[in-house]
């Protein structure tokens, strides 16, 4: 491996995986909750909330990065509070990169989970109810397992997209080697440097392999689940 | 006693029914599709909320809008067998069966896993997944799953409607066994009168969200409102009787009904067994003298109670045969020619052959379980 890739490339690769993992790990439970609220709850302002959740899909990523900078910067309202209370600094840090990718990939995740939830037969939940299962019990034993394929699909899609997130990351946390320089940022840096063409090509191939692997894994898992459910 | 009174308005439909039925027993909610049967059971189960009303089972109030009390559906302990089974696709058959049982821990286990598996013949299916089952097997599993949740009341919403005739005949005996072996009150929703005939002890007749008749199956079978739902050819009294003699060589059984004796073809009858017989009005012949030298062997003496209008050229004659009442469809011309009128003495003749498919095991008396 060390002969195949340079230390910088390995750094960028590992950092990308770390950022994407943290991003998916923290946003997944929230995405399930938001998908549930958007599908099942009826409240005034639902449409506005729905639009707000999907905003990162249509905004320029740089704009999202800028908003994050305003809110989570060390002098921003949330950023200052986090720093004072927990000593947590998000700007120019890996955690910040994870936050930026999480915000950008959140709509993708919510969409996949929401479709899965809409396809869960509510009659099965009603049946569980007559069998003595309360609301949380029903969610954990019926709804959640049946929407699992969608959750996994959403997580894998979000993970793959997180590996490639560029605009929001570079705006919010800048391009620091070993800290925030993920694959796409390294690729960008290589293209900008004189004589970096070969490095850029290698990084592009790595991105390609990663993306393809993710999509194949997701499809394989979905098939396995469908077979188990007999569909 | 099961006491139900419900009001529910939905877009384009309003339900307003009240009925009382003895427990345990099988209450059949009978009526055409869309008459409010499923809404009624969903309200009783707690899957829908009534605008107004109550449901009480023996001494327990399931809900009462006036008193503001309601047990949530998940704690109501009402087993529900849906038309489409609704087995959980991500559990095996055994997992489905145990789902309700696990949640009934701490409740007295009146029916155990092994008993249900035995009663419903589920042993070969336990490891399978729901999608590997036939329609009839699915309904048996759904039935077992509901029973293992230790219900105080079992609701069956057209459990056989999605099955073909062969599968229906496969499941029906299990339902009869359930009725006779467990003293569990049941509400059976159906739009097929032959299912009601085989299973019900009490019938509630619904039409367009309103109750049109209720009572024992014997009583309701005589009600004119039934005709509109089952059609004129299916009109006929349902009567319970006792097998008094079995002629195995000829495959004939004698059934005591009122003061008369009915001969029916039956190979597996047992002396002393209670049977339920449907006399289709169109299959009955009336005679004003004791018949002699004809091929019909069953004749029961009776007295005409009433003569009602039927189709354009026929009358429906109610004959008391010593307790039970049967209906006979006779042409108006015959009524005039024989001078039939209330109080006339007549003999009711029934062809044994016409009783095929109209003789069933009667529900056991509550005390006999």
Coordinates of C-alpha atoms in Angstrom, one line a residue:
Chain A
X1 CA 0.0 0.0 0.0
X2 CA 2.8 2.4 1.0
X3 CA 4.4 1.7 -2.4
X4 CA 1.1 2.2 -4.2
X5 CA 0.3 5.6 -2.7
X6 CA 2.3 8.4 -1.3
X7 CA 2.0 9.4 2.4
X8 CA 0.0 12.5 1.3
X9 CA -2.4 10.5 -0.7
X10 CA -2.9 8.0 2.2
X11 CA -3.5 11.0 4.5
X12 CA -6.1 12.4 2.2
X13 CA -7.8 9.0 1.8
X14 CA -7.9 8.2 5.5
X15 CA -9.1 11.7 6.3
X16 CA -11.9 11.5 3.7
X17 CA -13.0 8.2 5.2
X18 CA -12.9 9.6 8.7
X19 CA -14.8 12.7 7.8
X20 CA -17.4 10.7 5.9
X21 CA -17.8 8.2 8.7
X22 CA -18.2 10.9 11.4
X23 CA -20.6 12.8 9.2
X24 CA -22.9 9.8 8.6
X25 CA -22.6 8.4 12.1
X26 CA -23.9 11.7 13.7
X27 CA -26.4 12.7 11.1
X28 CA -28.1 9.2 10.6
X29 CA -30.2 9.2 13.8
X30 CA -31.3 12.8 13.1
X31 CA -32.1 11.9 9.5
X32 CA -34.3 9.0 10.6
X33 CA -36.1 11.4 13.0
X34 CA -36.6 14.1 10.4
X35 CA -37.8 11.5 7.8
X36 CA -40.3 10.3 10.4
X37 CA -41.5 13.8 11.2
X38 CA -41.8 14.7 7.5
X39 CA -43.7 11.4 6.7
X40 CA -45.9 10.9 9.7
X41 CA -46.3 14.1 11.6
X42 CA -48.9 16.8 10.6
X43 CA -48.1 20.3 11.9
X44 CA -48.3 23.8 10.5
X45 CA -45.1 24.8 8.7
X46 CA -44.4 21.2 7.6
X47 CA -43.9 22.3 4.0
X48 CA -41.5 25.1 5.0
X49 CA -39.6 22.6 7.2
X50 CA -39.4 20.1 4.3
X51 CA -38.0 22.8 2.0
X52 CA -35.5 23.9 4.7
X53 CA -34.2 20.3 5.0
X54 CA -33.7 20.1 1.3
X55 CA -32.1 23.5 1.0
X56 CA -28.4 22.2 0.8
X57 CA -29.4 20.3 -2.4
X58 CA -30.1 23.6 -4.3
X59 CA -27.8 26.1 -2.6
X60 CA -24.3 26.7 -3.8
X61 CA -22.1 24.6 -1.4
X62 CA -20.0 27.7 -0.9
X63 CA -23.0 29.5 0.5
X64 CA -23.7 26.6 2.9
X65 CA -20.0 26.8 4.0
X66 CA -20.4 30.5 4.5
X67 CA -23.5 30.1 6.7
X68 CA -21.7 27.5 8.7
X69 CA -18.8 29.9 9.1
X70 CA -21.1 32.6 10.4
X71 CA -22.9 30.3 12.8
X72 CA -20.1 28.0 13.9
X73 CA -17.1 30.3 13.6
X74 CA -15.3 31.0 16.9
X75 CA -17.2 34.3 17.1
X76 CA -20.4 32.9 15.7
X77 CA -23.4 32.4 18.1
X78 CA -23.2 28.6 18.2
X79 CA -19.4 28.4 17.6
X80 CA -18.6 30.7 20.5
X81 CA -20.9 28.8 22.9
X82 CA -19.4 25.4 21.8
X83 CA -15.9 26.7 22.4
X84 CA -16.7 28.2 25.8
X85 CA -18.6 25.2 27.1
X86 CA -16.8 22.3 25.6
X87 CA -13.6 23.8 24.2
X88 CA -14.8 22.5 20.8
X89 CA -13.5 24.4 17.8
X90 CA -15.1 23.5 14.5
X91 CA -13.4 25.9 12.1
X92 CA -10.3 24.6 10.5
X93 CA -10.8 21.1 12.1
X94 CA -11.7 17.6 11.0
X95 CA -14.9 17.8 13.2
X96 CA -15.8 21.0 11.2
X97 CA -15.3 19.1 7.9
X98 CA -17.6 16.4 9.1
X99 CA -20.2 18.9 10.1
X100 CA -20.0 20.6 6.6
X101 CA -20.4 17.3 4.8
X102 CA -23.2 16.2 7.1
X103 CA -25.2 19.3 6.3
X104 CA -24.6 18.9 2.6
X105 CA -25.5 15.1 2.5
X106 CA -28.4 15.3 4.9
X107 CA -31.1 15.8 2.3
X108 CA -29.9 12.7 0.3
X109 CA -30.1 10.6 3.5
X110 CA -33.5 12.0 4.5
X111 CA -34.9 11.3 1.0
X112 CA -33.9 7.7 0.9
X113 CA -35.1 7.0 4.4
X114 CA -38.4 8.8 3.8
X115 CA -39.2 6.7 0.7
X116 CA -38.5 3.6 2.8
X117 CA -40.8 4.8 5.6
X118 CA -43.5 5.7 3.1
X119 CA -43.4 2.1 1.9
X120 CA -43.7 0.5 5.3
X121 CA -47.2 -1.0 5.4
X122 CA -49.0 0.8 8.2
X123 CA -51.3 -2.2 8.5
X124 CA -48.3 -4.2 10.0
X125 CA -47.9 -1.5 12.6
X126 CA -51.7 -1.7 13.4
X127 CA -51.3 -5.5 13.7
X128 CA -48.4 -5.1 16.1
X129 CA -50.5 -2.7 18.1
X130 CA -53.3 -5.2 18.5
X131 CA -50.7 -7.6 19.7
X132 CA -49.7 -5.4 22.6
X133 CA -46.9 -3.3 21.2
X134 CA -46.7 0.3 22.3
X135 CA -45.5 3.2 20.0
X136 CA -41.7 2.8 20.7
X137 CA -41.9 -0.9 20.7
X138 CA -43.7 -0.8 17.3
X139 CA -41.1 1.5 15.9
X140 CA -38.2 -0.6 17.1
X141 CA -39.6 -4.0 16.1
X142 CA -41.6 -3.3 13.0
X143 CA -41.1 0.1 11.4
X144 CA -37.3 0.3 11.8
X145 CA -36.5 -3.2 10.5
X146 CA -38.8 -2.7 7.5
X147 CA -37.2 0.6 6.6
X148 CA -33.7 -0.7 7.1
X149 CA -32.9 -1.2 3.4
X150 CA -33.7 2.5 2.9
X151 CA -31.7 3.6 5.9
X152 CA -28.7 1.6 4.6
X153 CA -29.2 3.0 1.1
X154 CA -29.4 6.5 2.5
X155 CA -26.3 6.0 4.6
X156 CA -24.2 4.6 1.8
X157 CA -25.3 7.3 -0.6
X158 CA -24.6 10.0 2.0
X159 CA -21.2 8.4 2.7
X160 CA -20.2 8.3 -0.9
X161 CA -21.3 11.9 -1.4
X162 CA -19.5 12.9 1.8
X163 CA -16.2 11.6 0.4
X164 CA -16.6 14.0 -2.5
X165 CA -17.9 17.1 -0.7
X166 CA -15.8 20.1 -1.7
X167 CA -17.3 23.6 -1.7
X168 CA -18.8 23.6 1.8
X169 CA -15.7 22.0 3.3
X170 CA -13.1 24.3 1.8
X171 CA -15.2 27.4 2.7
X172 CA -15.9 26.4 6.3
X173 CA -12.7 24.6 7.4
X174 CA -10.2 25.6 4.7
X175 CA -7.7 23.3 3.1
X176 CA -5.2 22.1 5.8
X177 CA -3.1 19.0 5.1
X178 CA -3.9 16.2 7.6
X179 CA -6.7 18.2 9.2
X180 CA -9.2 19.1 6.5
X181 CA -7.6 18.2 3.2
X182 CA -9.9 15.4 2.1
X183 CA -9.6 13.6 -1.3
X184 CA -11.4 16.3 -3.4
X185 CA -9.4 19.1 -1.7
X186 CA -6.1 17.2 -2.3
X187 CA -7.2 16.7 -5.9
X188 CA -7.9 20.4 -6.3
X189 CA -4.6 21.3 -4.7
X190 CA -2.7 18.9 -7.1
X191 CA -4.4 20.4 -10.1
X192 CA -3.5 23.9 -8.9
X193 CA 0.2 22.9 -8.3
X194 CA 2.6 23.0 -11.3
X195 CA 3.4 19.4 -12.4
X196 CA 0.7 17.9 -10.2
X197 CA -1.1 16.2 -13.1
X198 CA 0.0 12.7 -12.3
X199 CA -1.0 13.1 -8.6
X200 CA -4.3 14.5 -9.7
X201 CA -4.9 11.5 -12.0
X202 CA -4.1 9.0 -9.2
X203 CA -6.4 10.8 -6.7
X204 CA -9.2 10.8 -9.3
X205 CA -8.8 7.0 -9.8
X206 CA -9.0 6.5 -6.0
X207 CA -12.2 8.6 -5.8
X208 CA -13.6 6.6 -8.7
X209 CA -12.9 3.2 -7.0
X210 CA -14.3 4.4 -3.6
X211 CA -17.5 5.6 -5.2
X212 CA -18.0 2.4 -7.2
X213 CA -17.3 0.2 -4.2
X214 CA -19.9 2.1 -2.1
X215 CA -22.6 1.8 -4.7
X216 CA -22.0 -1.9 -5.2
X217 CA -22.0 -2.6 -1.5
X218 CA -25.3 -0.7 -1.2
X219 CA -26.9 -2.7 -4.0
X220 CA -25.6 -6.0 -2.6
X221 CA -27.1 -5.3 0.8
X222 CA -30.4 -4.1 -0.6
X223 CA -30.7 -7.4 -2.5
X224 CA -29.9 -9.5 0.5
X225 CA -32.6 -7.7 2.5
X226 CA -35.2 -8.0 -0.3
X227 CA -34.5 -11.7 -0.5
X228 CA -35.0 -12.0 3.2
X229 CA -38.3 -10.2 3.1
X230 CA -39.3 -12.3 0.1
X231 CA -39.9 -9.4 -2.3
Chain B
X1 CA -72.1 -10.1 27.6
X2 CA -70.6 -8.0 24.8
X3 CA -72.2 -4.6 24.6
X4 CA -71.4 -2.2 21.8
X5 CA -72.7 1.2 20.8
X6 CA -70.9 3.3 18.2
X7 CA -71.2 6.4 16.2
X8 CA -68.6 7.4 13.7
X9 CA -68.8 9.9 10.9
X10 CA -66.4 9.7 8.0
X11 CA -66.4 11.4 4.7
X12 CA -69.4 10.1 2.8
X13 CA -70.2 7.5 5.4
X14 CA -71.8 7.4 8.8
X15 CA -71.9 4.5 11.2
X16 CA -74.5 4.2 14.0
X17 CA -74.8 0.8 15.5
X18 CA -75.6 -0.8 18.8
X19 CA -75.8 -4.4 19.7
X20 CA -75.6 -6.8 22.7
X21 CA -74.4 -10.4 22.4
X22 CA -74.0 -13.2 24.8
X23 CA -70.4 -14.3 25.7
X24 CA -68.6 -16.5 25.0
X25 CA -69.9 -17.1 21.5
X26 CA -69.3 -16.1 17.9
X27 CA -71.0 -12.8 16.9
X28 CA -71.2 -12.6 13.1
X29 CA -71.2 -9.0 11.7
X30 CA -72.9 -9.7 8.4
X31 CA -73.7 -7.4 5.6
X32 CA -72.6 -6.3 2.1
X33 CA -69.2 -4.8 1.5
X34 CA -69.0 -1.2 2.7
X35 CA -71.8 -1.5 5.2
X36 CA -69.6 -0.6 8.1
X37 CA -68.5 -4.1 9.4
X38 CA -64.7 -3.4 9.3
X39 CA -65.2 0.1 10.7
X40 CA -67.1 -1.5 13.6
X41 CA -64.3 -3.9 14.5
X42 CA -61.6 -1.3 14.0
X43 CA -63.5 0.9 16.5
X44 CA -63.7 -2.0 19.0
X45 CA -60.0 -2.9 18.5
X46 CA -59.1 0.8 19.1
X47 CA -57.5 1.3 15.7
X48 CA -60.1 4.0 15.0
X49 CA -61.6 6.4 17.5
X50 CA -65.4 6.7 17.7
X51 CA -67.2 10.1 17.7
X52 CA -69.3 8.7 20.5
X53 CA -70.1 5.3 22.1
X54 CA -68.9 2.5 24.2
X55 CA -67.8 -1.1 24.2
X56 CA -68.0 -3.3 27.2
X57 CA -67.0 -6.9 27.5
X58 CA -68.5 -8.6 30.6
X59 CA -67.5 -6.3 33.4
X60 CA -64.7 -4.5 31.5
X61 CA -65.2 -1.2 29.7
X62 CA -62.9 -1.1 26.7
X63 CA -63.9 2.5 26.0
X64 CA -66.8 4.9 26.9
X65 CA -66.7 8.3 25.4
X66 CA -69.3 9.6 27.9
X67 CA -67.2 8.5 30.9
X68 CA -64.1 9.7 29.0
X69 CA -62.4 6.3 29.6
X70 CA -60.5 4.3 27.0
X71 CA -58.0 1.5 27.1
X72 CA -55.3 2.2 24.4
X73 CA -55.4 -0.4 21.6
X74 CA -52.1 -1.9 22.6
X75 CA -53.4 -2.7 26.1
X76 CA -56.9 -3.7 25.1
X77 CA -55.9 -7.3 24.6
X78 CA -58.2 -7.8 21.6
X79 CA -56.8 -10.3 19.1
X80 CA -57.3 -9.2 15.5
X81 CA -57.1 -11.4 12.4
X82 CA -57.0 -9.2 9.4
X83 CA -58.3 -10.2 5.9
X84 CA -54.8 -9.9 4.5
X85 CA -53.1 -11.7 7.5
X86 CA -50.5 -9.0 8.0
X87 CA -47.8 -11.3 9.1
X88 CA -44.5 -9.6 9.8
X89 CA -42.3 -10.3 6.8
X90 CA -39.0 -10.0 8.7
X91 CA -39.9 -12.7 11.2
X92 CA -40.3 -16.4 10.8
X93 CA -43.7 -18.1 11.5
X94 CA -42.4 -18.9 15.0
X95 CA -41.3 -15.3 15.4
X96 CA -44.7 -14.0 14.3
X97 CA -46.5 -16.4 16.7
X98 CA -44.3 -15.3 19.6
X99 CA -44.6 -11.6 18.9
X100 CA -47.9 -11.2 20.8
X101 CA -47.1 -13.9 23.3
X102 CA -44.0 -12.1 24.5
X103 CA -46.0 -8.9 25.0
X104 CA -48.6 -10.8 27.1
X105 CA -46.0 -11.8 29.7
X106 CA -47.5 -11.4 33.2
X107 CA -50.9 -12.1 31.9
X108 CA -52.4 -15.5 32.7
X109 CA -51.5 -17.8 29.8
X110 CA -54.8 -19.4 28.9
X111 CA -53.4 -20.8 25.7
X112 CA -49.9 -22.0 25.2
X113 CA -47.5 -22.1 22.2
X114 CA -47.7 -25.9 21.8
X115 CA -51.5 -25.9 22.1
X116 CA -51.9 -23.3 19.3
X117 CA -49.4 -25.1 17.1
X118 CA -51.3 -28.3 17.7
X119 CA -54.8 -26.8 17.3
X120 CA -53.9 -25.0 14.0
X121 CA -51.5 -27.6 12.6
X122 CA -48.6 -25.2 12.4
X123 CA -45.7 -27.5 13.3
X124 CA -44.4 -28.0 9.8
X125 CA -44.5 -24.2 9.2
X126 CA -42.6 -22.8 12.2
X127 CA -39.3 -22.2 10.5
X128 CA -40.7 -20.7 7.3
X129 CA -41.0 -17.1 6.3
X130 CA -44.4 -15.6 5.6
X131 CA -43.7 -15.2 1.9
X132 CA -43.2 -19.0 1.7
X133 CA -46.7 -19.7 2.9
X134 CA -50.0 -20.3 1.0
X135 CA -52.9 -18.0 1.7
X136 CA -54.6 -20.5 4.0
X137 CA -51.4 -21.2 5.9
X138 CA -50.9 -17.4 6.4
X139 CA -54.4 -17.0 7.9
X140 CA -53.8 -20.0 10.2
X141 CA -50.5 -18.3 11.4
X142 CA -52.3 -15.0 11.8
X143 CA -55.0 -16.8 13.9
X144 CA -52.3 -18.4 16.0
X145 CA -50.5 -15.2 16.5
X146 CA -53.7 -13.4 17.7
X147 CA -54.6 -16.3 20.1
X148 CA -51.1 -16.3 21.7
X149 CA -51.5 -12.7 22.6
X150 CA -53.9 -14.0 25.2
X151 CA -56.9 -12.0 24.0
X152 CA -60.1 -11.4 25.9
X153 CA -61.9 -11.0 22.6
X154 CA -61.0 -12.2 19.1
X155 CA -61.9 -10.1 16.0
X156 CA -61.8 -11.8 12.6
X157 CA -62.3 -9.4 9.7
X158 CA -63.2 -11.5 6.7
X159 CA -60.3 -13.9 7.3
X160 CA -61.4 -16.1 4.5
X161 CA -62.3 -13.5 1.9
X162 CA -58.9 -13.5 0.1
X163 CA -58.9 -17.3 -0.1
X164 CA -60.2 -19.6 -2.9
X165 CA -62.8 -22.2 -2.1
X166 CA -60.4 -25.0 -1.4
X167 CA -58.3 -22.8 1.0
X168 CA -61.5 -21.6 2.7
X169 CA -62.6 -25.2 3.3
X170 CA -59.1 -25.8 4.7
X171 CA -59.4 -23.0 7.3
X172 CA -63.1 -23.3 8.3
X173 CA -62.7 -26.5 10.4
X174 CA -60.0 -24.7 12.4
X175 CA -62.3 -21.9 13.1
X176 CA -65.0 -24.3 14.2
X177 CA -62.5 -26.1 16.5
X178 CA -61.5 -22.7 17.9
X179 CA -65.1 -21.8 18.6
X180 CA -65.8 -25.1 20.4
X181 CA -62.6 -25.7 22.2
X182 CA -61.7 -22.2 23.6
X183 CA -64.3 -20.2 25.6
X184 CA -63.2 -17.1 23.8
X185 CA -65.7 -14.5 22.6
X186 CA -65.3 -13.7 18.9
X187 CA -66.6 -11.2 16.4
X188 CA -66.6 -12.6 12.9
X189 CA -67.0 -10.2 10.0
X190 CA -68.2 -11.7 6.8
X191 CA -70.2 -11.0 3.7
X192 CA -70.6 -14.8 3.0
X193 CA -73.6 -16.2 4.6
X194 CA -72.3 -19.8 4.5
X195 CA -69.5 -18.8 6.8
X196 CA -71.9 -17.2 9.2
X197 CA -74.0 -20.3 9.0
X198 CA -71.1 -22.5 10.1
X199 CA -69.7 -20.4 12.8
X200 CA -72.1 -17.9 14.3
X201 CA -74.0 -18.1 17.5
X202 CA -75.3 -14.5 17.3
X203 CA -75.8 -12.4 14.2
X204 CA -75.7 -8.7 13.7
X205 CA -77.1 -7.6 10.4
X206 CA -75.7 -4.3 9.0
X207 CA -76.8 -2.2 6.1
X208 CA -75.3 1.1 5.1
X209 CA -73.9 1.8 8.6
X210 CA -77.1 0.9 10.3
X211 CA -78.1 -2.1 12.3
X212 CA -81.1 -3.8 10.6
X213 CA -81.5 -7.0 12.7
X214 CA -79.8 -8.9 15.5
X215 CA -80.3 -12.0 17.4
X216 CA -79.5 -15.7 17.4
X217 CA -78.8 -17.2 14.0
X218 CA -82.2 -19.0 14.3
X219 CA -84.0 -15.7 14.8
X220 CA -82.1 -13.7 12.2
X221 CA -82.5 -16.4 9.6
X222 CA -86.3 -15.8 9.7
X223 CA -86.0 -12.0 9.3
X224 CA -87.1 -10.5 6.1
X225 CA -84.2 -8.0 6.1
X226 CA -81.8 -10.9 5.5
X227 CA -83.3 -11.5 2.1
X228 CA -82.1 -8.2 0.7
X229 CA -78.5 -9.2 1.5
X230 CA -78.3 -12.9 0.7
X231 CA -80.8 -12.9 -2.2
X232 CA -84.2 -14.7 -2.5
X233 CA -82.7 -18.2 -3.2
X234 CA -80.7 -18.2 0.0
X235 CA -83.7 -17.4 2.2
X236 CA -84.3 -20.2 4.7
X237 CA -84.6 -21.0 8.4
X238 CA -81.6 -22.2 10.4
X239 CA -82.5 -24.7 13.1
X240 CA -80.4 -26.7 15.5
X241 CA -81.2 -30.3 16.1
X242 CA -79.8 -33.5 17.6
X243 CA -78.7 -36.7 15.8
X244 CA -80.8 -39.5 17.1
X245 CA -79.9 -42.4 14.9
X246 CA -77.2 -43.2 12.2
X247 CA -77.7 -45.8 9.5
X248 CA -74.1 -46.3 8.5
X249 CA -74.9 -48.8 5.7
X250 CA -77.1 -46.3 3.9
X251 CA -75.2 -43.3 5.1
X252 CA -78.2 -41.7 6.5
X253 CA -78.6 -39.8 9.8
X254 CA -81.9 -39.0 11.7
X255 CA -82.0 -35.6 13.2
X256 CA -84.6 -34.7 15.8
X257 CA -85.9 -31.2 15.1
X258 CA -88.8 -29.9 17.2
X259 CA -91.3 -32.8 17.1
X260 CA -90.2 -34.1 13.7
X261 CA -87.4 -36.1 12.3
X262 CA -85.2 -35.1 9.5
X263 CA -83.3 -37.6 7.4
X264 CA -80.1 -36.4 5.9
X265 CA -77.2 -38.0 4.1
X266 CA -74.3 -38.1 6.7
X267 CA -71.6 -40.7 7.1
X268 CA -69.7 -39.2 10.0
X269 CA -72.6 -38.3 12.2
X270 CA -72.5 -39.4 15.8
X271 CA -75.6 -40.1 17.9
X272 CA -76.2 -37.3 20.3
X273 CA -74.2 -34.7 18.3
X274 CA -75.7 -31.3 17.9
X275 CA -76.1 -30.2 14.3
X276 CA -77.2 -27.1 12.6
X277 CA -79.5 -27.3 9.6
X278 CA -80.4 -24.8 7.0
X279 CA -83.8 -25.3 5.4
X280 CA -83.8 -23.3 2.2
X281 CA -87.3 -22.0 1.7
X282 CA -87.3 -23.0 -1.9
X283 CA -86.5 -26.6 -1.1
X284 CA -89.5 -27.2 1.2
X285 CA -92.7 -28.8 0.3
X286 CA -95.9 -28.3 2.3
X287 CA -98.7 -31.0 2.5
X288 CA -102.1 -30.7 4.2
X289 CA -102.2 -34.4 4.9
X290 CA -99.6 -36.8 6.3
X291 CA -97.8 -37.8 3.1
X292 CA -97.7 -41.4 2.0
X293 CA -96.0 -43.3 -0.7
X294 CA -93.7 -40.6 -1.9
X295 CA -89.9 -40.6 -2.1
X296 CA -89.4 -37.9 0.5
X297 CA -88.7 -39.5 3.8
X298 CA -88.6 -36.5 6.1
X299 CA -91.9 -35.0 7.1
X300 CA -92.5 -32.8 10.1
X301 CA -95.9 -31.9 11.4
X302 CA -96.5 -28.2 12.1
X303 CA -98.8 -25.3 12.3
X304 CA -98.8 -22.3 10.0
X305 CA -97.9 -19.1 12.0
X306 CA -98.0 -16.6 9.2
X307 CA -98.0 -16.1 5.5
X308 CA -96.0 -13.3 4.1
X309 CA -95.6 -11.8 0.6
X310 CA -92.6 -13.1 -1.2
X311 CA -91.9 -12.7 -4.9
X312 CA -94.7 -11.7 -7.3
X313 CA -96.2 -15.1 -7.6
X314 CA -95.1 -16.8 -4.3
X315 CA -95.7 -16.6 -0.6
X316 CA -93.3 -17.2 2.3
X317 CA -95.1 -19.5 4.8
X318 CA -93.8 -19.6 8.4
X319 CA -94.5 -23.0 10.0
X320 CA -94.0 -23.8 13.6
X321 CA -92.7 -27.4 13.8
X322 CA -93.0 -27.7 17.6
X323 CA -90.6 -25.0 18.7
X324 CA -88.4 -24.3 15.8
X325 CA -89.9 -22.4 12.8
X326 CA -89.1 -23.0 9.2
X327 CA -89.9 -21.0 6.1
X328 CA -91.4 -22.5 3.0
X329 CA -91.7 -20.8 -0.4
X330 CA -95.0 -21.8 -2.0
X331 CA -96.8 -20.4 -5.0
X332 CA -99.7 -18.1 -4.3
X333 CA -101.8 -20.5 -6.4
X334 CA -100.9 -23.4 -4.0
X335 CA -101.8 -21.3 -1.0
X336 CA -105.2 -20.7 -2.4
X337 CA -105.8 -24.2 -3.6
X338 CA -104.8 -25.8 -0.3
X339 CA -106.6 -23.0 1.7
X340 CA -103.5 -22.4 3.7
X341 CA -103.9 -19.8 6.4
X342 CA -102.5 -19.1 9.9
X343 CA -103.5 -21.9 12.2
X344 CA -103.6 -24.6 9.4
X345 CA -102.0 -27.9 10.2
X346 CA -99.4 -28.9 7.6
X347 CA -96.6 -31.4 7.0
X348 CA -93.2 -30.0 6.1
X349 CA -91.4 -32.2 3.6
X350 CA -87.7 -32.1 3.0
X351 CA -85.7 -34.1 0.5
X352 CA -82.6 -35.6 2.1
X353 CA -80.7 -34.8 -1.0
X354 CA -81.4 -31.1 -0.8
X355 CA -79.8 -31.0 2.7
X356 CA -76.3 -31.7 1.3
X357 CA -74.1 -28.8 2.1
X358 CA -76.7 -27.4 4.5
X359 CA -75.9 -29.4 7.6
X360 CA -73.1 -28.4 9.9
X361 CA -71.7 -29.0 13.4
X362 CA -73.7 -26.8 15.8
X363 CA -71.8 -24.7 18.3
X364 CA -71.6 -26.3 21.7
X365 CA -73.7 -24.9 24.5
X366 CA -71.6 -22.6 26.7
X367 CA -72.0 -25.1 29.6
X368 CA -70.8 -28.0 27.6
X369 CA -67.3 -26.8 26.8

